[in-house]
Short mmCIF file of C-alpha atoms and ligand atoms in Angstrom, two decimals:
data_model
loop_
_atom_site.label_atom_id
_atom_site.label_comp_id
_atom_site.label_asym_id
_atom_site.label_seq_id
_atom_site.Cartn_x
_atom_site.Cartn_y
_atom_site.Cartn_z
CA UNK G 1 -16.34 -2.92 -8.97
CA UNK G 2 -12.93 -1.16 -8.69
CA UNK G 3 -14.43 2.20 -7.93
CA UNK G 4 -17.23 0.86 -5.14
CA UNK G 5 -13.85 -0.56 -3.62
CA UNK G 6 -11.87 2.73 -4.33
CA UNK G 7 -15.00 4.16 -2.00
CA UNK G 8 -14.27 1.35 0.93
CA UNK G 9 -10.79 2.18 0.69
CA UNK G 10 -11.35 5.98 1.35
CA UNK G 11 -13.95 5.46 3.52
CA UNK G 12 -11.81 2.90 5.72
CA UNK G 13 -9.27 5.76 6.12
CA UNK G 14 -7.43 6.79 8.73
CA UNK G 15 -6.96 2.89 9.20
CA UNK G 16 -4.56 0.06 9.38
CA UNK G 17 -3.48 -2.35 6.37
CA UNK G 18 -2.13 -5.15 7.11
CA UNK G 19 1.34 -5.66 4.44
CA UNK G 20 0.92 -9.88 3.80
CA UNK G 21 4.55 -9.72 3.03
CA UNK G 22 5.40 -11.51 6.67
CA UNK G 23 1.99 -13.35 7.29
CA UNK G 24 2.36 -17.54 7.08
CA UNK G 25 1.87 -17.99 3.16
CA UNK G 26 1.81 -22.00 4.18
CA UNK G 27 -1.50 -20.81 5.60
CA UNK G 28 -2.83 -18.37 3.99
CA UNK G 29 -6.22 -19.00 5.03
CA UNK G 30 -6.40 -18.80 8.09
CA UNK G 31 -4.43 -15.42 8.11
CA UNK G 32 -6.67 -13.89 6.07
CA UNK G 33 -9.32 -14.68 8.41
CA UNK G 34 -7.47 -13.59 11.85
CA UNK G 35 -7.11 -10.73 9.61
CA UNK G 36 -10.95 -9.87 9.27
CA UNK G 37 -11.58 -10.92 12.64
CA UNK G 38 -9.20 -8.26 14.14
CA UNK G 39 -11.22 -5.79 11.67
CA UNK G 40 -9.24 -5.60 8.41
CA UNK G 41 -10.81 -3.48 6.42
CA UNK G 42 -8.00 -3.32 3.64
CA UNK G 43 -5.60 -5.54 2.70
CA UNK G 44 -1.77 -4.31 1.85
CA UNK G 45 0.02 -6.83 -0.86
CA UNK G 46 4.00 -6.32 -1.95
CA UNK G 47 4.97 -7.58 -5.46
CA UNK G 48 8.68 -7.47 -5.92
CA UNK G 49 10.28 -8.44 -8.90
CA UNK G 50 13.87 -9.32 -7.96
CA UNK G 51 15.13 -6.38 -10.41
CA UNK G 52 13.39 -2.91 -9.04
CA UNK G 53 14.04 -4.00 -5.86
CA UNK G 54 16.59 -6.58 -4.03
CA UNK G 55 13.23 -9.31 -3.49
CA UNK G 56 11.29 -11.53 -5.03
CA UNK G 57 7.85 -12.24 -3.51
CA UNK G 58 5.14 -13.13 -5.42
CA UNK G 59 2.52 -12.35 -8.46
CA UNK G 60 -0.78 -12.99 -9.85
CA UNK G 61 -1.64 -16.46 -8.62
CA UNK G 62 -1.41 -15.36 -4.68
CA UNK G 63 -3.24 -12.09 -5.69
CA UNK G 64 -6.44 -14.59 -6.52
CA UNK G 65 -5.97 -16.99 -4.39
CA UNK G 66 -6.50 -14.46 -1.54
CA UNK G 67 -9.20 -12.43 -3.57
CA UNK G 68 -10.94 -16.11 -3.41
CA UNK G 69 -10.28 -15.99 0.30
CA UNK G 70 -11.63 -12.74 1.07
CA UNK G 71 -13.35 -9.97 -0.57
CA UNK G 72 -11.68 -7.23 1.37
CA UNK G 73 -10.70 -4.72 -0.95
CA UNK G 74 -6.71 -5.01 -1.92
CA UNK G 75 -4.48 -2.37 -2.01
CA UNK G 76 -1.43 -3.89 -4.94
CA UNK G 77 1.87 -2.29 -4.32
CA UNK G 78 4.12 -2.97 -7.57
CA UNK G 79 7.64 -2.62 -6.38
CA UNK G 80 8.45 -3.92 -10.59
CA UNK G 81 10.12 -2.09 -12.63
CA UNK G 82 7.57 -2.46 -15.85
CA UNK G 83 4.44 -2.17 -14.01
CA UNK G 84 2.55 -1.35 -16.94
CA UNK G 85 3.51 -4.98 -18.31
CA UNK G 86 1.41 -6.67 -15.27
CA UNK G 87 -1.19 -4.18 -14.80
CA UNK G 88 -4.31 -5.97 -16.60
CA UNK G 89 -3.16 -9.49 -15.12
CA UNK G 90 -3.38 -8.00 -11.46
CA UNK G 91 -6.17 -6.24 -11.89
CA UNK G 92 -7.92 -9.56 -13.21
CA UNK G 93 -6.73 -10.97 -10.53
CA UNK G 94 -8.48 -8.68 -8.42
CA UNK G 95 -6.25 -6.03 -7.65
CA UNK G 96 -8.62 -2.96 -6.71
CA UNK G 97 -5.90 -0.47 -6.24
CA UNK G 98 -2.75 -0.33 -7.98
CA UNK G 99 -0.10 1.38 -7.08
CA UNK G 100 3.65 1.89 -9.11
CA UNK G 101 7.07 3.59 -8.23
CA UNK G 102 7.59 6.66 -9.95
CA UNK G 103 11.17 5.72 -10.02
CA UNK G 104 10.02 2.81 -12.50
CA UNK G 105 8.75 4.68 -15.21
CA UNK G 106 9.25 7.31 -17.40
CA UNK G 107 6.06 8.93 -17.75
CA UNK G 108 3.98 8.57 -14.50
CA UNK G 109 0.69 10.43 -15.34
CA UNK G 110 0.47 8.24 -18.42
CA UNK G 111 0.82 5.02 -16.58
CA UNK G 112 -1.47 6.66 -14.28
CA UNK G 113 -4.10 7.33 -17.19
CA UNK G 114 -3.91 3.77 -18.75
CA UNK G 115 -4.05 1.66 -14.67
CA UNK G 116 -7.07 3.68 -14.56
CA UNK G 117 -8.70 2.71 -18.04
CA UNK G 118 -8.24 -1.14 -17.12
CA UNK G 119 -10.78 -0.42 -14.15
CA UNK G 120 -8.91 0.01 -11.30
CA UNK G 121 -7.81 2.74 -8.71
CA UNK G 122 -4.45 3.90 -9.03
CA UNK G 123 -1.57 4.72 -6.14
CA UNK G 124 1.84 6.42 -7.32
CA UNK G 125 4.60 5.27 -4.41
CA UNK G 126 8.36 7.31 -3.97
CA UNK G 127 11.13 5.91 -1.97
CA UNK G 128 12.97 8.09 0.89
CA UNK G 129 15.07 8.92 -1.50
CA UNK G 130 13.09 10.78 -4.47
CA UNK G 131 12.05 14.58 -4.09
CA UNK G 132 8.38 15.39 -4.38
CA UNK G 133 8.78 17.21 -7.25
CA UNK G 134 9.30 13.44 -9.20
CA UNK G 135 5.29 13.70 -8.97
CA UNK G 136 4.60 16.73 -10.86
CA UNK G 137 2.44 16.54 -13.27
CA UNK G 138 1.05 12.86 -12.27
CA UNK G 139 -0.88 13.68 -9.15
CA UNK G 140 -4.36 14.53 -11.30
CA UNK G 141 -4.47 10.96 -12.38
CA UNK G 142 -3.79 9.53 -9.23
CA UNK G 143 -5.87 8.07 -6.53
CA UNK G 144 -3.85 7.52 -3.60
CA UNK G 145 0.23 9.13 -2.86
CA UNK G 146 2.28 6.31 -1.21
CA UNK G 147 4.81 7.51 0.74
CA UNK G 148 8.06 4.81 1.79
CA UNK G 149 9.22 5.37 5.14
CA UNK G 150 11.83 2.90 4.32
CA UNK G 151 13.53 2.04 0.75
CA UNK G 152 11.16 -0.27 -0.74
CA UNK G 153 12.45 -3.72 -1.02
CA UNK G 154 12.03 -5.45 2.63
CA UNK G 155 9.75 -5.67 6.14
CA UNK G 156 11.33 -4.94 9.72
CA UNK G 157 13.13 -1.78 8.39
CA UNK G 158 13.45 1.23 10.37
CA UNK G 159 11.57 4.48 9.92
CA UNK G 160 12.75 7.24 8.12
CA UNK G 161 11.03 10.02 9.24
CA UNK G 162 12.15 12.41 5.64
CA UNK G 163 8.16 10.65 5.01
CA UNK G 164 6.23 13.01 7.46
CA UNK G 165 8.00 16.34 5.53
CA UNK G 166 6.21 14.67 2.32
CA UNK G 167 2.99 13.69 3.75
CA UNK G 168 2.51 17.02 5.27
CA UNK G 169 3.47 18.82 2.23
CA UNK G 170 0.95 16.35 0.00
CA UNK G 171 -1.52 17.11 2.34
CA UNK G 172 -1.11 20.95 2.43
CA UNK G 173 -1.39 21.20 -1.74
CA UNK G 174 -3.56 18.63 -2.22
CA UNK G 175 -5.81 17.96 0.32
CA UNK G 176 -8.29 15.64 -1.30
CA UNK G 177 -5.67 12.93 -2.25
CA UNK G 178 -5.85 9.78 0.00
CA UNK G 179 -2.17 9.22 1.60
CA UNK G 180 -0.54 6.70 2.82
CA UNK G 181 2.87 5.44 4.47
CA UNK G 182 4.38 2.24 4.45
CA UNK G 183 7.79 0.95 6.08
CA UNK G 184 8.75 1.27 9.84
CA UNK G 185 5.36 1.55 11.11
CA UNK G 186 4.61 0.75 14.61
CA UNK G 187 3.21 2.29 17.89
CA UNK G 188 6.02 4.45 17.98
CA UNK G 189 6.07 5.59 14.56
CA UNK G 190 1.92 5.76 13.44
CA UNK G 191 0.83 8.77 15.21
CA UNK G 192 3.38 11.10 13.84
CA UNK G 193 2.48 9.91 10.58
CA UNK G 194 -1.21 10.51 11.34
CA UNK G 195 -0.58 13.86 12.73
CA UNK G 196 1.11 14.60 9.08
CA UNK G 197 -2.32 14.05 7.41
CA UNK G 198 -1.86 10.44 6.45
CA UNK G 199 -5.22 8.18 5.77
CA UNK G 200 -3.75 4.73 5.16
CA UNK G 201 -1.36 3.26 7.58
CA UNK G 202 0.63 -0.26 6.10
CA UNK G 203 1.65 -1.92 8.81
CA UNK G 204 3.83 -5.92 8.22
CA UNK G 205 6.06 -6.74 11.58
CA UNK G 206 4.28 -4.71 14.06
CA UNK G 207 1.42 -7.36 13.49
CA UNK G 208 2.64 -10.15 12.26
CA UNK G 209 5.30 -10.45 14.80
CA UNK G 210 2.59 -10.53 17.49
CA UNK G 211 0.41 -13.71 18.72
CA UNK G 212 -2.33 -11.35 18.90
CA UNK G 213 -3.25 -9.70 15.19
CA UNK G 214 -6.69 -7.92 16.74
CA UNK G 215 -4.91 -6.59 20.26
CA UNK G 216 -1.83 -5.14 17.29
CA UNK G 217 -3.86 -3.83 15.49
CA UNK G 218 -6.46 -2.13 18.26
CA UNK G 219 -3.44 -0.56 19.64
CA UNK G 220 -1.77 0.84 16.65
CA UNK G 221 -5.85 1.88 15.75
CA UNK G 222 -5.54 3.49 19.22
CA UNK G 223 -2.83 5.67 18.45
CA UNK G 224 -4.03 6.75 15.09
CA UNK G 225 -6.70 7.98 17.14
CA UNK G 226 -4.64 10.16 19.56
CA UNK G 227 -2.86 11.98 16.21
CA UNK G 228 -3.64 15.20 15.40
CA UNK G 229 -5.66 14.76 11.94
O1 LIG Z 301 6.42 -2.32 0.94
C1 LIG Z 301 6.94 -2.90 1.87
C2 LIG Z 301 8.42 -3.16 1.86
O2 LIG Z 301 8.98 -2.57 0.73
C3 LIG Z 301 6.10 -3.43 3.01
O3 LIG Z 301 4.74 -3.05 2.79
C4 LIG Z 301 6.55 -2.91 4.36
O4 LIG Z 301 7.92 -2.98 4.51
C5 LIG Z 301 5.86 -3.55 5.53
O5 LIG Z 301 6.72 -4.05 6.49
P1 LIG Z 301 7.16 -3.32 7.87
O6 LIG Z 301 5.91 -2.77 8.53
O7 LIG Z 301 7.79 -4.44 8.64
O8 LIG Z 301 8.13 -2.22 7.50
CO1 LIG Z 302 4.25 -2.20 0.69
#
């Protein structure tokens, strides 16, 4: 199931995900459906724990509620500092793709190795902060590089642009990973990112803060397509 969704993901790519983390939660519903009318093809979802980052937002009960809602595939980003601890409950509750912060864990291609032996895809995430070279030795068990264009933690941050020097280099030596950015992304921001080889574009105020979801995200789909891939 997982790795049919791991193929929509890829093949959805270079495209827009939507971050739930400002959408209405008091009506879920009918976000998630503005959301596939304006051509979601990928969902974004923030867990925060309240200890690896400054937030708390929520866990495995919203995670199925909105795999009940919609079977768009959904891209899990654990900002938690034990990750490993709510792996198999997110995946049951239909997390596809699962991604961690390096800066969580100790041993990142072995977290890696075991997300991947409970069935789903698996995403490895560093903050602005954290040097490339934290990845060594993980990026053979990994899916998907996500790259924070602001410190994890919060939506309406401003881009830090440290992100396209990593995407670019990720792309260079290994070209086959799927990449993506998340924090700070907007009209001004998404083509630069493109241009640095990314696939997967997480997007939270730029839409949300707009009456119009589809005309957001046509525009922001609009300027992926001017990048330089
Ligand atoms: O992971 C995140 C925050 O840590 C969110 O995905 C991200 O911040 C989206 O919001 P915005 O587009 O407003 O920056
Ligand atoms: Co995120």
């Amino acid at each position: 199931m997982s790795q049919d969704k791991l193929e929509l993901i890829r093949n959805a790519g270079p495209s827009v995900l939507p971050s739930l983390l400002l959408c209405d939660f008091g009506d879920l519903k009918t976000e998630l459906a503005r959301l596939e009318d304006a051509g979601t093809q990928v969902l974004h979802l923030d867990v925060m724990d309240g200890h690896f980052v400054p937030n708390l937002t929520y866990g495995m009960p919203i995670v199925e509620g909105i795999r009940r809602h919609s079977d768009l595939p959904m891209d899990v980003h654990l900002m938690i500092s034990d990750p490993l601890r709510y792996a198999q409950p997110m995946v049951d509750a239909g997390a596809d793709l699962l991604t961690f912060h390096v800066e969580a864990v100790e041993d990142a291609g072995e977290v890696a190795r075991e997300i991947r032996s409970m069935g789903a895809a698996v995403g490895v995430a560093l903050n602005p902060d954290t040097d490339l070279s934290a990845l060594d030795g993980c990026l053979d068990d990994v899916d998907m590089v996500l790259v924070m264009s602001v410190n994890a933690g919060f939506g309406g941050q401003a881009f830090n642009p440290v992100a396209l020097e990593k995407l670019a280099a990720l792309k260079q030596s290994h070209p086959d990973l799927l990449l993506e950015i998340d924090g700070g992304i907007n009209l001004e921001t998404i083509g630069a990112a493109r241009a640095a080889g990314c696939d997967l574009f997480v997007v939270g105020s730029a839409i949300f803060k707009q009456d119009d979801y589809a005309a957001a995200i046509a525009a922001l789909d609009a300027e992926i397509a001017g990048g330089v891939s």
